[in-house]
mmCIF file of C-alpha atoms in Angstrom:
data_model
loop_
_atom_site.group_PDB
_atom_site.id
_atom_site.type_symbol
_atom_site.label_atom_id
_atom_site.label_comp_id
_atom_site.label_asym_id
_atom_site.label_seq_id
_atom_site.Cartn_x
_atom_site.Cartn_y
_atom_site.Cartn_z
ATOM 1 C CA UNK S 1 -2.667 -13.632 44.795
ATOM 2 C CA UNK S 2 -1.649 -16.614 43.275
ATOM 3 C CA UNK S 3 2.110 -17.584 41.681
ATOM 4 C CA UNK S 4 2.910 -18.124 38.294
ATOM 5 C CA UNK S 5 3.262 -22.164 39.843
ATOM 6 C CA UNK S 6 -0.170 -22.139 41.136
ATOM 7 C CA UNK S 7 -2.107 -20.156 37.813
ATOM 8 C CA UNK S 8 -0.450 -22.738 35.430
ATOM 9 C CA UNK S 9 -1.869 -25.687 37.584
ATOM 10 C CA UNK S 10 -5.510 -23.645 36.794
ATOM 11 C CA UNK S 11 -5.312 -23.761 33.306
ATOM 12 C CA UNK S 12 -6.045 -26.733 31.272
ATOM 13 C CA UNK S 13 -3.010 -28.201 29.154
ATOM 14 C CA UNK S 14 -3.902 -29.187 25.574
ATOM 15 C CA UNK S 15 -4.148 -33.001 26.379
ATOM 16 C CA UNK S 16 -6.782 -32.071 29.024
ATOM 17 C CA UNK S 17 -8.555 -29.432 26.760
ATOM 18 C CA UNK S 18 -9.133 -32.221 24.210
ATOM 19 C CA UNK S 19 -10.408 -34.387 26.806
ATOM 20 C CA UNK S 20 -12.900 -32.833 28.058
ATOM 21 C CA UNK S 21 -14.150 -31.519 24.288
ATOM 22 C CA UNK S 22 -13.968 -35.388 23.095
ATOM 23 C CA UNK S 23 -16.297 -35.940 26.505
ATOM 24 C CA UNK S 24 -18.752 -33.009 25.305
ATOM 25 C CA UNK S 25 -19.185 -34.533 21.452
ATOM 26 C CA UNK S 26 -19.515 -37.233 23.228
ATOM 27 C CA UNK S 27 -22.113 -36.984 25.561
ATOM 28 C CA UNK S 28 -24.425 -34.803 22.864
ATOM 29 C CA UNK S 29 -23.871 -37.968 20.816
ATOM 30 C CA UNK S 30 -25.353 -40.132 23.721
ATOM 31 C CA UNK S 31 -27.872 -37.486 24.549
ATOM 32 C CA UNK S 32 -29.233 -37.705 21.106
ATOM 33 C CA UNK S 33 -29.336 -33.493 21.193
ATOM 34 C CA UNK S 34 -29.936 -31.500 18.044
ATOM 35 C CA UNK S 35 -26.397 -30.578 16.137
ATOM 36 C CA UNK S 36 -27.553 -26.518 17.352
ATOM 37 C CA UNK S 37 -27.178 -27.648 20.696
ATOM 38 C CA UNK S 38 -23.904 -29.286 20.808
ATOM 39 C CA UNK S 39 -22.346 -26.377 18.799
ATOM 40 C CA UNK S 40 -23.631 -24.137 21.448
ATOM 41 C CA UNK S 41 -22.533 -26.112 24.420
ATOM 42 C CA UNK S 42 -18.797 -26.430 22.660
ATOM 43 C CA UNK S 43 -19.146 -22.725 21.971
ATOM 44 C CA UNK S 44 -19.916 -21.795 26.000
ATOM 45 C CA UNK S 45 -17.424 -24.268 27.173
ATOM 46 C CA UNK S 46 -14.221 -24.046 25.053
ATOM 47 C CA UNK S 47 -14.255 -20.497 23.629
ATOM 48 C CA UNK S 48 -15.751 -18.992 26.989
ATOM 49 C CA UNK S 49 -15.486 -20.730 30.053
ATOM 50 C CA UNK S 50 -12.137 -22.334 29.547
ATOM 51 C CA UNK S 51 -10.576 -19.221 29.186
ATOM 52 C CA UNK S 52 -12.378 -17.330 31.960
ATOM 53 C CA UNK S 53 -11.709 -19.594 34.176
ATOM 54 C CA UNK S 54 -7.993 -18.784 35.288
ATOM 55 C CA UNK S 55 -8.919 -15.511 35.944
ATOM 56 C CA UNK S 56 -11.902 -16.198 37.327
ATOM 57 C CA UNK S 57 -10.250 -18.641 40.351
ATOM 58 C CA UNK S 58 -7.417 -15.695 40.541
ATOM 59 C CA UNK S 59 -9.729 -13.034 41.512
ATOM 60 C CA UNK S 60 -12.334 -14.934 43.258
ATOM 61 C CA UNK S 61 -12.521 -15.252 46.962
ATOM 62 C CA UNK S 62 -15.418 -17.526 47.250
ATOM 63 C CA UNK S 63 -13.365 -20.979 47.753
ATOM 64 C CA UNK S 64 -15.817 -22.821 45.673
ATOM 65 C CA UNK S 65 -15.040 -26.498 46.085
ATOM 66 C CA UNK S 66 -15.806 -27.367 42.712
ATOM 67 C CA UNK S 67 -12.813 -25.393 41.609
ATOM 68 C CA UNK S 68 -10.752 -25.144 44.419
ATOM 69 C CA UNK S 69 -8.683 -27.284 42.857
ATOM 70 C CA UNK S 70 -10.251 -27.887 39.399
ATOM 71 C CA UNK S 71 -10.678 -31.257 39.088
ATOM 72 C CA UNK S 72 -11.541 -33.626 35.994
ATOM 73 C CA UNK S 73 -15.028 -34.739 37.718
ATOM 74 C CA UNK S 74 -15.800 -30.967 38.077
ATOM 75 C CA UNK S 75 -14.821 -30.522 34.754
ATOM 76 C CA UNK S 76 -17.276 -33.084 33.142
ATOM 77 C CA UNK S 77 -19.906 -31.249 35.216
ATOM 78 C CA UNK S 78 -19.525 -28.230 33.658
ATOM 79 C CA UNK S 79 -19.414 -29.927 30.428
ATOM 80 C CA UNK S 80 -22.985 -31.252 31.408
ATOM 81 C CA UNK S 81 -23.988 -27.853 32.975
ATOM 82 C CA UNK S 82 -23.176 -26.225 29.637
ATOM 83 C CA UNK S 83 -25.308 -29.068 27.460
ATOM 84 C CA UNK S 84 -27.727 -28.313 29.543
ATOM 85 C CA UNK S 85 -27.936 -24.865 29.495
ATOM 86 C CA UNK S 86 -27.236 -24.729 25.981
ATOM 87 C CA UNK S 87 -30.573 -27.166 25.238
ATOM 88 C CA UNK S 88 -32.390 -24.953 27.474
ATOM 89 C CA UNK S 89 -31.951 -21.589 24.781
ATOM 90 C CA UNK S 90 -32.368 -23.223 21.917
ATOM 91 C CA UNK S 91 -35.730 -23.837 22.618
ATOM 92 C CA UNK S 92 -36.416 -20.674 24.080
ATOM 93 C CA UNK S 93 -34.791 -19.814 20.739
ATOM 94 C CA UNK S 94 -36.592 -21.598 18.633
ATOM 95 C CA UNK S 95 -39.803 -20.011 19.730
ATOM 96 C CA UNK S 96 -38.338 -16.956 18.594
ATOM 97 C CA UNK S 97 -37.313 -18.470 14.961
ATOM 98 C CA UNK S 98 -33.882 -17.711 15.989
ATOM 99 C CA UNK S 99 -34.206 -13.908 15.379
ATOM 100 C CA UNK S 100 -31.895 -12.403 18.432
ATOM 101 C CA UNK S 101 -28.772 -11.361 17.809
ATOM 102 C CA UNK S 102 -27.227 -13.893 19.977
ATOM 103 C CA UNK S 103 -27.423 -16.714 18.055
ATOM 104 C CA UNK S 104 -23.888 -15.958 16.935
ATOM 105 C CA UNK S 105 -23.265 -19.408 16.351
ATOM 106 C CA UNK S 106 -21.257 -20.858 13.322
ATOM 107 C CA UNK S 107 -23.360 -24.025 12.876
ATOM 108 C CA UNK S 108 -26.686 -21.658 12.285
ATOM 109 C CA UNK S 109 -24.457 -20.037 9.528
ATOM 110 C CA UNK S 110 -22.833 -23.082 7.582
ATOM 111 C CA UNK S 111 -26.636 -24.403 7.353
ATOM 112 C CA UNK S 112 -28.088 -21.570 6.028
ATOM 113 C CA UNK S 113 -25.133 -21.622 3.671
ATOM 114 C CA UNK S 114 -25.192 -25.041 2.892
ATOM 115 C CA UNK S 115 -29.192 -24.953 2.313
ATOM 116 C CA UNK S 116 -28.851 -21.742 -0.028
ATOM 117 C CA UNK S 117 -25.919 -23.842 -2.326
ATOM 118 C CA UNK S 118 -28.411 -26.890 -2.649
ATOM 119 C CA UNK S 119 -30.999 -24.298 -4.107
ATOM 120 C CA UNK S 120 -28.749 -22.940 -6.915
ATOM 121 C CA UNK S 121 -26.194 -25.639 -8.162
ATOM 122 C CA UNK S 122 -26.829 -29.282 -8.337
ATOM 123 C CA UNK S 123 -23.277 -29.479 -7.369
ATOM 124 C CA UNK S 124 -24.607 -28.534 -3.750
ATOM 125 C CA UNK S 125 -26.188 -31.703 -3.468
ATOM 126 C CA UNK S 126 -23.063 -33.293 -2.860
ATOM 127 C CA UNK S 127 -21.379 -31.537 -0.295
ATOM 128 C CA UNK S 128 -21.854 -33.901 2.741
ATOM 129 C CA UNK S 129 -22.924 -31.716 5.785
ATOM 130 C CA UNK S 130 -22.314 -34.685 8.018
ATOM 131 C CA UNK S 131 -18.419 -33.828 6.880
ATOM 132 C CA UNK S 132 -19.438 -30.551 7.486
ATOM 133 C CA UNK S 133 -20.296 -31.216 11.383
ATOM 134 C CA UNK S 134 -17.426 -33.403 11.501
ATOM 135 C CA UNK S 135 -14.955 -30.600 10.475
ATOM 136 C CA UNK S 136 -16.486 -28.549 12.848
ATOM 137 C CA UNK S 137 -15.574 -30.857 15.674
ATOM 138 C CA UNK S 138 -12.026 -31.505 14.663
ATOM 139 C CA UNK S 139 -11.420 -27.762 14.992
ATOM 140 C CA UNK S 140 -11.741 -27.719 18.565
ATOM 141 C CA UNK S 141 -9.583 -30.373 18.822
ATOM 142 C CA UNK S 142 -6.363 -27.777 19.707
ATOM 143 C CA UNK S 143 -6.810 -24.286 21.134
ATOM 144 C CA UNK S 144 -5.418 -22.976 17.922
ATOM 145 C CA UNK S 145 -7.681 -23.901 15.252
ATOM 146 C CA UNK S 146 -10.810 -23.484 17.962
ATOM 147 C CA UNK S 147 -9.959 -19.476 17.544
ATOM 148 C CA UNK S 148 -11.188 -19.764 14.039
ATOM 149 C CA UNK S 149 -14.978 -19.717 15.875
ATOM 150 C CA UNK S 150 -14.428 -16.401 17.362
ATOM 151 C CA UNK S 151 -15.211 -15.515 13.282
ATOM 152 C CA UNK S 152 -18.404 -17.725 12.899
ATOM 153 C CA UNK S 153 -19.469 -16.116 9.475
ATOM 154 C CA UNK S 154 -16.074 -16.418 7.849
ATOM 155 C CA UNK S 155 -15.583 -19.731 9.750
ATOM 156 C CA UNK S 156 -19.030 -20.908 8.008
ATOM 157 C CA UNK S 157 -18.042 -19.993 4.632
ATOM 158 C CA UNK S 158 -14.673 -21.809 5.125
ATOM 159 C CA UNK S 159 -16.280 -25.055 6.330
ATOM 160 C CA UNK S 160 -18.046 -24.972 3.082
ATOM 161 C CA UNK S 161 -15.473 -24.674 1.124
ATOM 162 C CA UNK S 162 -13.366 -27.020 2.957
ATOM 163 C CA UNK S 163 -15.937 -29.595 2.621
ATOM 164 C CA UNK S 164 -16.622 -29.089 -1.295
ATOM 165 C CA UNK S 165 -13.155 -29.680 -1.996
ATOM 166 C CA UNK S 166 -13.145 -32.768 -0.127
ATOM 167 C CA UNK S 167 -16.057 -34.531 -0.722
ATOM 168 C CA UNK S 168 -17.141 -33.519 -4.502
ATOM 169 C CA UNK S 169 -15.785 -35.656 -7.037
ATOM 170 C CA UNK S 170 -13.445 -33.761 -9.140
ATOM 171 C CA UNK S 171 -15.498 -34.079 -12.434
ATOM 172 C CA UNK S 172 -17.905 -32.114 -10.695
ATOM 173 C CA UNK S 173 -15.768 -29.339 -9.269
ATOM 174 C CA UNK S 174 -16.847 -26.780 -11.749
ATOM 175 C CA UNK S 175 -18.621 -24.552 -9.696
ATOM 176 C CA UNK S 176 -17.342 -21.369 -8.484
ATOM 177 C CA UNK S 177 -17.633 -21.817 -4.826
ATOM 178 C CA UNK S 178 -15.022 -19.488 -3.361
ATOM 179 C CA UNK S 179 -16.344 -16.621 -5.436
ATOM 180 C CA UNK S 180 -20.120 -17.820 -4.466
ATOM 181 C CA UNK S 181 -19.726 -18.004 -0.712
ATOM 182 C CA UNK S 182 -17.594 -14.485 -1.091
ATOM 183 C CA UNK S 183 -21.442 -13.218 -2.724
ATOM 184 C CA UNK S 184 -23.668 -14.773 -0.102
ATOM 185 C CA UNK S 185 -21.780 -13.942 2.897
ATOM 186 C CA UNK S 186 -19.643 -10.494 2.124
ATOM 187 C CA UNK S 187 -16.620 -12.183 3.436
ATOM 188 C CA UNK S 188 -13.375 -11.326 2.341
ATOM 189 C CA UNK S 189 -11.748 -13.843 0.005
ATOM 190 C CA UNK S 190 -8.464 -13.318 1.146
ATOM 191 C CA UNK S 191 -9.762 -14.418 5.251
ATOM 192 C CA UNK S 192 -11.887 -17.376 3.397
ATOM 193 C CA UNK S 193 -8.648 -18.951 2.024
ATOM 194 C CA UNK S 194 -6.547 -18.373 4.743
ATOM 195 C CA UNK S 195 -9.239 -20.324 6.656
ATOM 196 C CA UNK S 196 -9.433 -23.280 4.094
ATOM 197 C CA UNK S 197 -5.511 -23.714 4.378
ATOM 198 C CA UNK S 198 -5.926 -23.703 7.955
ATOM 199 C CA UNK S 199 -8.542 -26.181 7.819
ATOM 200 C CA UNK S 200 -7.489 -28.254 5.482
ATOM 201 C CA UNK S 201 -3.896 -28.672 7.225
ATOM 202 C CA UNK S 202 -5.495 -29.638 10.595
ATOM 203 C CA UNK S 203 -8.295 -32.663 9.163
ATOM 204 C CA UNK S 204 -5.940 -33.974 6.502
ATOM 205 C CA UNK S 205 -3.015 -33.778 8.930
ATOM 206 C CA UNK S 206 -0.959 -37.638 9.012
ATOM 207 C CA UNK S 207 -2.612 -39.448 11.940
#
């Protein structure tokens, strides 16, 4: 069994989470992978293996020298393993035209969005999806706003929004995008906002 000493020293602190995210955007950049692919690699790493892993090393018995102790090397391995594995569905994926249910993944979501705006408003045209992505990698910057992908379809719609009111000029803010992306994706208005606050307060937080 381990001590309460020894399962804190497991578990990543916040400084060390954001490392090893900052390594993974990083390396997909240097990789040249598709935007899928990151978002599916950041998906398997932060909001699954990081948290399985304390209670993983707790109840294992194997001794496994990469984790025995976790180390910052191993860590960028895993970070690797999971780009990897990650490239490796989406093309099995892609063969399939994405049509399994586990393609739960909140990029897939804000695209289809984001294409389906552009076809009815010419205001659609202007939301930037490249500050779409980017808002999507300053949310796993802390544990806290990372949760917010455990809701990928509500998270989608929220990144929309988020990005509409921060990249289209306020002359052309006439659209009625909350009550739009409410229509397209039967998400609750209320959760949207909530969402956008939360958004909005993390990426336009003082530096």
């Amino acid at each position: 069994m381990f001590s309460d000493e020894k399962l804190k020293a497991i578990m990543l602190s916040s400084s060390q989470r954001l490392h090893m995210v900052e390594f993974l955007i990083q390396s997909a950049q240097h990789l040249k992978v598709a935007p899928i692919v990151k978002y599916s690699a950041l998906s398997l790493f932060s909001d699954r293996f990081i948290p399985s892993l304390p209670s993983f090393i707790r109840c294992s018995n194997s001794g496994n020298w990469l984790l025995k102790p976790v180390t910052e090397s191993a860590l960028h391995l895993f970070v690797l393993i999971s780009l990897w594995i990650s490239s490796k569905e989406v093309l099995f994926l892609q063969v399939l035209n994405f049509e399994i249910g586990s393609t739960n993944v909140a990029f897939l979501f804000l695209e289809e969005i984001w294409t389906q705006i552009k076809g009815v408003a010419k205001v659609g045209e202007l939301i930037n999806f490249e500050a779409c992505m980017e808002v999507m990698d300053l949310l796993y910057e802390k544990e806290e706003t990372s949760l917010l992908y455990r809701s990928p379809h509500s998270l989608a719609a929220s990144i929309l929004v988020a990005s509409y009111v921060m990249t289209v000029p306020k002359q052309e803010c006439e659209f009625p995008v909350l009550a739009w992306v409410k229509f397209v994706t039967s998400c609750k208005e209320e959760d949207i906002i909530k969402m956008v606050s939360e958004i909005l307060k993390h990426v336009l937080r003082p530096s």
